[in-house]
Amino acid sequence: TPFLDISSLIRNGSEQGLLSVAFHPNYESNGYFYVYYTRISDAALVIARYQVSADPNLADAGSASILLTIPHAEASNHNGGQLQFGPDGYLYIGTGDGGTGGAYSQDGSSLLGKMLRINVNGAAPYTIPADNPFVSDPAVADEIWALGLRNPWRFSFDSLTGDLIIADV
């Protein structure tokens, strides 16, 4: 039995689909986990929170809470594709540039072509960490941690330094 079946929500093909799953650092006590997928209806990128059911082997499919919906209908590639909690406890999200040759990656008003960093431990659906680098810049979305990326499909944190290392196509 699948832990969670949301196949009816997900567009598949090319670089689209279920892109990532990340379990909250306090999953044992709160039962929260996060999914990143390409929405079937319009190819938008969706970040949603779910919760485990009373059965620890099954998620509660009805517990979905959408955190972010990012329009992405221009091409079927460059979706990005990873969620991960950093050593600071914040949720990091790698988004591709939409397959447009980088048109969105330098645009501070777009969440495409970026590394995003949000706090899922505050008010719903999320808050912005006060030390995100563009918080005081009205031309750049507060969620943005880094911009100018093509397709950050995988990333990791150095276990010794905590530095973020991005695999950007």
PDB file of C-alpha atoms in Angstrom:
ATOM      1  CA  THR A   1       0.000   0.000   0.000  1.00  0.00           C
ATOM      2  CA  PRO A   2       1.461   3.389  -0.933  1.00  0.00           C
ATOM      3  CA  PHE A   3       2.149   5.762   1.957  1.00  0.00           C
ATOM      4  CA  LEU A   4       0.493   8.560  -0.076  1.00  0.00           C
ATOM      5  CA  ASP A   5      -1.103   8.400  -3.525  1.00  0.00           C
ATOM      6  CA  ILE A   6      -1.580  11.819  -5.099  1.00  0.00           C
ATOM      7  CA  SER A   7      -1.081  10.645  -8.667  1.00  0.00           C
ATOM      8  CA  SER A   8      -4.368  12.275  -9.717  1.00  0.00           C
ATOM      9  CA  LEU A   9      -2.846  15.693  -8.888  1.00  0.00           C
ATOM     10  CA  ILE A  10       0.460  15.252 -10.702  1.00  0.00           C
ATOM     11  CA  ARG A  11       1.463  15.916 -14.306  1.00  0.00           C
ATOM     12  CA  ASN A  12       4.049  13.434 -15.568  1.00  0.00           C
ATOM     13  CA  GLY A  13       6.446  13.524 -18.483  1.00  0.00           C
ATOM     14  CA  SER A  14       9.732  15.161 -19.391  1.00  0.00           C
ATOM     15  CA  GLU A  15      11.007  16.647 -16.103  1.00  0.00           C
ATOM     16  CA  GLN A  16       7.567  16.920 -14.503  1.00  0.00           C
ATOM     17  CA  GLY A  17       6.044  14.747 -11.792  1.00  0.00           C
ATOM     18  CA  LEU A  18       6.529  14.161  -8.089  1.00  0.00           C
ATOM     19  CA  LEU A  19       9.776  16.056  -7.656  1.00  0.00           C
ATOM     20  CA  SER A  20      10.605  15.664  -3.976  1.00  0.00           C
ATOM     21  CA  VAL A  21       9.452  14.717  -0.489  1.00  0.00           C
ATOM     22  CA  ALA A  22      10.921  16.076   2.754  1.00  0.00           C
ATOM     23  CA  PHE A  23      10.007  14.972   6.254  1.00  0.00           C
ATOM     24  CA  HIS A  24       9.860  17.676   8.905  1.00  0.00           C
ATOM     25  CA  PRO A  25      12.775  17.481  11.380  1.00  0.00           C
ATOM     26  CA  ASN A  26      10.154  16.908  14.127  1.00  0.00           C
ATOM     27  CA  TYR A  27       8.198  14.353  12.083  1.00  0.00           C
ATOM     28  CA  GLU A  28       8.084  11.891  14.986  1.00  0.00           C
ATOM     29  CA  SER A  29       6.083  14.369  17.062  1.00  0.00           C
ATOM     30  CA  ASN A  30       4.145  16.439  14.469  1.00  0.00           C
ATOM     31  CA  GLY A  31       3.732  13.938  11.591  1.00  0.00           C
ATOM     32  CA  TYR A  32       4.328  16.616   8.922  1.00  0.00           C
ATOM     33  CA  PHE A  33       5.952  16.008   5.574  1.00  0.00           C
ATOM     34  CA  TYR A  34       6.161  18.132   2.440  1.00  0.00           C
ATOM     35  CA  VAL A  35       5.770  17.251  -1.229  1.00  0.00           C
ATOM     36  CA  TYR A  36       6.874  19.115  -4.327  1.00  0.00           C
ATOM     37  CA  TYR A  37       5.123  18.268  -7.582  1.00  0.00           C
ATOM     38  CA  THR A  38       4.036  19.530 -10.988  1.00  0.00           C
ATOM     39  CA  ARG A  39       0.271  20.134 -10.956  1.00  0.00           C
ATOM     40  CA  ILE A  40      -1.683  18.215 -13.585  1.00  0.00           C
ATOM     41  CA  SER A  41      -4.074  21.029 -14.544  1.00  0.00           C
ATOM     42  CA  ASP A  42      -1.577  23.749 -15.474  1.00  0.00           C
ATOM     43  CA  ALA A  43       2.004  22.508 -14.798  1.00  0.00           C
ATOM     44  CA  ALA A  44       2.382  24.891 -11.838  1.00  0.00           C
ATOM     45  CA  LEU A  45       4.910  23.893  -9.185  1.00  0.00           C
ATOM     46  CA  VAL A  46       3.194  23.053  -5.902  1.00  0.00           C
ATOM     47  CA  ILE A  47       4.660  22.729  -2.422  1.00  0.00           C
ATOM     48  CA  ALA A  48       2.180  21.110  -0.022  1.00  0.00           C
ATOM     49  CA  ARG A  49       2.255  19.891   3.556  1.00  0.00           C
ATOM     50  CA  TYR A  50       0.639  16.598   4.525  1.00  0.00           C
ATOM     51  CA  GLN A  51       0.346  14.738   7.799  1.00  0.00           C
ATOM     52  CA  VAL A  52       0.610  11.091   8.662  1.00  0.00           C
ATOM     53  CA  SER A  53      -2.669   9.372   9.626  1.00  0.00           C
ATOM     54  CA  ALA A  54      -3.350   7.414  12.804  1.00  0.00           C
ATOM     55  CA  ASP A  55      -1.759   4.490  10.956  1.00  0.00           C
ATOM     56  CA  PRO A  56       1.990   5.325  10.832  1.00  0.00           C
ATOM     57  CA  ASN A  57       2.221   3.503   7.495  1.00  0.00           C
ATOM     58  CA  LEU A  58      -0.315   5.790   5.769  1.00  0.00           C
ATOM     59  CA  ALA A  59      -0.492   9.501   5.166  1.00  0.00           C
ATOM     60  CA  ASP A  60      -3.752  11.376   5.535  1.00  0.00           C
ATOM     61  CA  ALA A  61      -4.427  12.327   1.887  1.00  0.00           C
ATOM     62  CA  GLY A  62      -7.079  14.789   3.052  1.00  0.00           C
ATOM     63  CA  SER A  63      -4.620  16.761   5.182  1.00  0.00           C
ATOM     64  CA  ALA A  64      -3.089  18.674   2.256  1.00  0.00           C
ATOM     65  CA  SER A  65      -2.223  22.282   2.926  1.00  0.00           C
ATOM     66  CA  ILE A  66      -0.793  24.158  -0.064  1.00  0.00           C
ATOM     67  CA  LEU A  67       2.132  26.384   0.940  1.00  0.00           C
ATOM     68  CA  LEU A  68       3.183  27.667  -2.469  1.00  0.00           C
ATOM     69  CA  THR A  69       1.910  27.506  -6.040  1.00  0.00           C
ATOM     70  CA  ILE A  70       4.378  28.784  -8.622  1.00  0.00           C
ATOM     71  CA  PRO A  71       3.175  29.259 -12.223  1.00  0.00           C
ATOM     72  CA  HIS A  72       5.287  27.183 -14.650  1.00  0.00           C
ATOM     73  CA  ALA A  73       3.429  26.447 -17.868  1.00  0.00           C
ATOM     74  CA  GLU A  74       5.860  27.559 -20.551  1.00  0.00           C
ATOM     75  CA  ALA A  75       7.922  24.383 -20.896  1.00  0.00           C
ATOM     76  CA  SER A  76       7.926  20.870 -19.481  1.00  0.00           C
ATOM     77  CA  ASN A  77      11.527  21.113 -18.320  1.00  0.00           C
ATOM     78  CA  HIS A  78      13.492  23.021 -15.702  1.00  0.00           C
ATOM     79  CA  ASN A  79      11.162  22.453 -12.783  1.00  0.00           C
ATOM     80  CA  GLY A  80      13.971  22.331 -10.245  1.00  0.00           C
ATOM     81  CA  GLY A  81      12.993  19.565  -7.979  1.00  0.00           C
ATOM     82  CA  GLN A  82      14.123  19.299  -4.397  1.00  0.00           C
ATOM     83  CA  LEU A  83      12.910  20.123  -0.918  1.00  0.00           C
ATOM     84  CA  GLN A  84      15.196  19.807   2.065  1.00  0.00           C
ATOM     85  CA  PHE A  85      15.343  21.089   5.594  1.00  0.00           C
ATOM     86  CA  GLY A  86      18.576  22.928   6.262  1.00  0.00           C
ATOM     87  CA  PRO A  87      20.671  22.793   9.416  1.00  0.00           C
ATOM     88  CA  ASP A  88      18.857  26.003  10.439  1.00  0.00           C
ATOM     89  CA  GLY A  89      15.495  24.165  10.448  1.00  0.00           C
ATOM     90  CA  TYR A  90      14.121  26.103   7.456  1.00  0.00           C
ATOM     91  CA  LEU A  91      12.691  24.488   4.323  1.00  0.00           C
ATOM     92  CA  TYR A  92      14.759  25.039   1.171  1.00  0.00           C
ATOM     93  CA  ILE A  93      13.177  24.693  -2.272  1.00  0.00           C
ATOM     94  CA  GLY A  94      15.042  24.553  -5.589  1.00  0.00           C
ATOM     95  CA  THR A  95      12.982  25.908  -8.502  1.00  0.00           C
ATOM     96  CA  GLY A  96      13.942  25.760 -12.168  1.00  0.00           C
ATOM     97  CA  ASP A  97      13.712  28.736 -14.501  1.00  0.00           C
ATOM     98  CA  GLY A  98      10.720  27.412 -16.431  1.00  0.00           C
ATOM     99  CA  GLY A  99      12.739  26.277 -19.428  1.00  0.00           C
ATOM    100  CA  THR A 100      12.769  29.788 -20.863  1.00  0.00           C
ATOM    101  CA  GLY A 101      16.499  30.190 -21.304  1.00  0.00           C
ATOM    102  CA  GLY A 102      16.887  31.881 -17.944  1.00  0.00           C
ATOM    103  CA  ALA A 103      14.368  34.678 -18.463  1.00  0.00           C
ATOM    104  CA  TYR A 104      13.002  34.324 -14.920  1.00  0.00           C
ATOM    105  CA  SER A 105      16.181  33.506 -13.028  1.00  0.00           C
ATOM    106  CA  GLN A 106      17.272  37.153 -12.627  1.00  0.00           C
ATOM    107  CA  ASP A 107      13.710  38.464 -12.146  1.00  0.00           C
ATOM    108  CA  GLY A 108      13.290  39.149  -8.433  1.00  0.00           C
ATOM    109  CA  SER A 109       9.501  39.123  -8.690  1.00  0.00           C
ATOM    110  CA  SER A 110       9.444  35.518  -9.964  1.00  0.00           C
ATOM    111  CA  LEU A 111      10.080  32.445  -7.810  1.00  0.00           C
ATOM    112  CA  LEU A 112      11.452  30.544 -10.841  1.00  0.00           C
ATOM    113  CA  GLY A 113      15.187  29.929 -11.164  1.00  0.00           C
ATOM    114  CA  LYS A 114      15.795  30.328  -7.450  1.00  0.00           C
ATOM    115  CA  MET A 115      16.594  28.739  -4.139  1.00  0.00           C
ATOM    116  CA  LEU A 116      13.760  29.578  -1.773  1.00  0.00           C
ATOM    117  CA  ARG A 117      13.949  29.466   2.025  1.00  0.00           C
ATOM    118  CA  ILE A 118      10.847  29.518   4.210  1.00  0.00           C
ATOM    119  CA  ASN A 119       9.946  28.864   7.835  1.00  0.00           C
ATOM    120  CA  VAL A 120       7.193  26.263   8.148  1.00  0.00           C
ATOM    121  CA  ASN A 121       7.284  26.360  11.968  1.00  0.00           C
ATOM    122  CA  GLY A 122       5.501  29.694  12.366  1.00  0.00           C
ATOM    123  CA  ALA A 123       2.137  30.942  11.237  1.00  0.00           C
ATOM    124  CA  ALA A 124       0.441  28.996   8.413  1.00  0.00           C
ATOM    125  CA  PRO A 125       1.200  28.474   5.664  1.00  0.00           C
ATOM    126  CA  TYR A 126       4.746  29.776   6.320  1.00  0.00           C
ATOM    127  CA  THR A 127       6.743  32.806   7.401  1.00  0.00           C
ATOM    128  CA  ILE A 128       9.867  34.397   5.978  1.00  0.00           C
ATOM    129  CA  PRO A 129      13.119  34.020   7.930  1.00  0.00           C
ATOM    130  CA  ALA A 130      14.197  37.510   8.996  1.00  0.00           C
ATOM    131  CA  ASP A 131      17.718  36.913   7.698  1.00  0.00           C
ATOM    132  CA  ASN A 132      16.727  35.946   4.145  1.00  0.00           C
ATOM    133  CA  PRO A 133      19.025  38.075   1.986  1.00  0.00           C
ATOM    134  CA  PHE A 134      16.378  40.090   0.095  1.00  0.00           C
ATOM    135  CA  VAL A 135      13.833  40.762   2.859  1.00  0.00           C
ATOM    136  CA  SER A 136      14.405  44.521   2.749  1.00  0.00           C
ATOM    137  CA  ASP A 137      14.418  44.731  -1.074  1.00  0.00           C
ATOM    138  CA  PRO A 138      10.929  45.512  -2.438  1.00  0.00           C
ATOM    139  CA  ALA A 139      11.997  44.398  -5.942  1.00  0.00           C
ATOM    140  CA  VAL A 140      12.741  40.835  -4.796  1.00  0.00           C
ATOM    141  CA  ALA A 141      10.325  38.272  -3.311  1.00  0.00           C
ATOM    142  CA  ASP A 142      11.070  37.650   0.362  1.00  0.00           C
ATOM    143  CA  GLU A 143      11.157  33.848  -0.098  1.00  0.00           C
ATOM    144  CA  ILE A 144      14.253  34.064  -2.317  1.00  0.00           C
ATOM    145  CA  TRP A 145      17.507  32.841  -0.774  1.00  0.00           C
ATOM    146  CA  ALA A 146      19.503  32.825  -4.048  1.00  0.00           C
ATOM    147  CA  LEU A 147      18.672  33.839  -7.610  1.00  0.00           C
ATOM    148  CA  GLY A 148      20.138  33.495 -11.081  1.00  0.00           C
ATOM    149  CA  LEU A 149      19.854  29.702 -11.239  1.00  0.00           C
ATOM    150  CA  ARG A 150      18.986  27.616 -14.281  1.00  0.00           C
ATOM    151  CA  ASN A 151      17.678  24.377 -12.801  1.00  0.00           C
ATOM    152  CA  PRO A 152      18.743  23.580  -9.219  1.00  0.00           C
ATOM    153  CA  TRP A 153      17.428  20.045  -9.289  1.00  0.00           C
ATOM    154  CA  ARG A 154      19.513  18.721  -6.368  1.00  0.00           C
ATOM    155  CA  PHE A 155      21.321  20.304  -3.433  1.00  0.00           C
ATOM    156  CA  SER A 156      22.847  19.368  -0.131  1.00  0.00           C
ATOM    157  CA  PHE A 157      24.322  20.910   2.981  1.00  0.00           C
ATOM    158  CA  ASP A 158      27.960  20.297   3.893  1.00  0.00           C
ATOM    159  CA  SER A 159      27.892  18.289   7.116  1.00  0.00           C
ATOM    160  CA  LEU A 160      30.894  20.150   8.571  1.00  0.00           C
ATOM    161  CA  THR A 161      30.237  23.752   7.561  1.00  0.00           C
ATOM    162  CA  GLY A 162      26.497  23.804   6.805  1.00  0.00           C
ATOM    163  CA  ASP A 163      27.273  25.409   3.428  1.00  0.00           C
ATOM    164  CA  LEU A 164      24.640  24.918   0.740  1.00  0.00           C
ATOM    165  CA  ILE A 165      25.945  23.102  -2.354  1.00  0.00           C
ATOM    166  CA  ILE A 166      23.690  23.243  -5.426  1.00  0.00           C
ATOM    167  CA  ALA A 167      23.682  20.989  -8.502  1.00  0.00           C
ATOM    168  CA  ASP A 168      22.479  23.492 -11.092  1.00  0.00           C
ATOM    169  CA  VAL A 169      22.010  22.312 -14.670  1.00  0.00           C
TER     170      VAL A 169
END
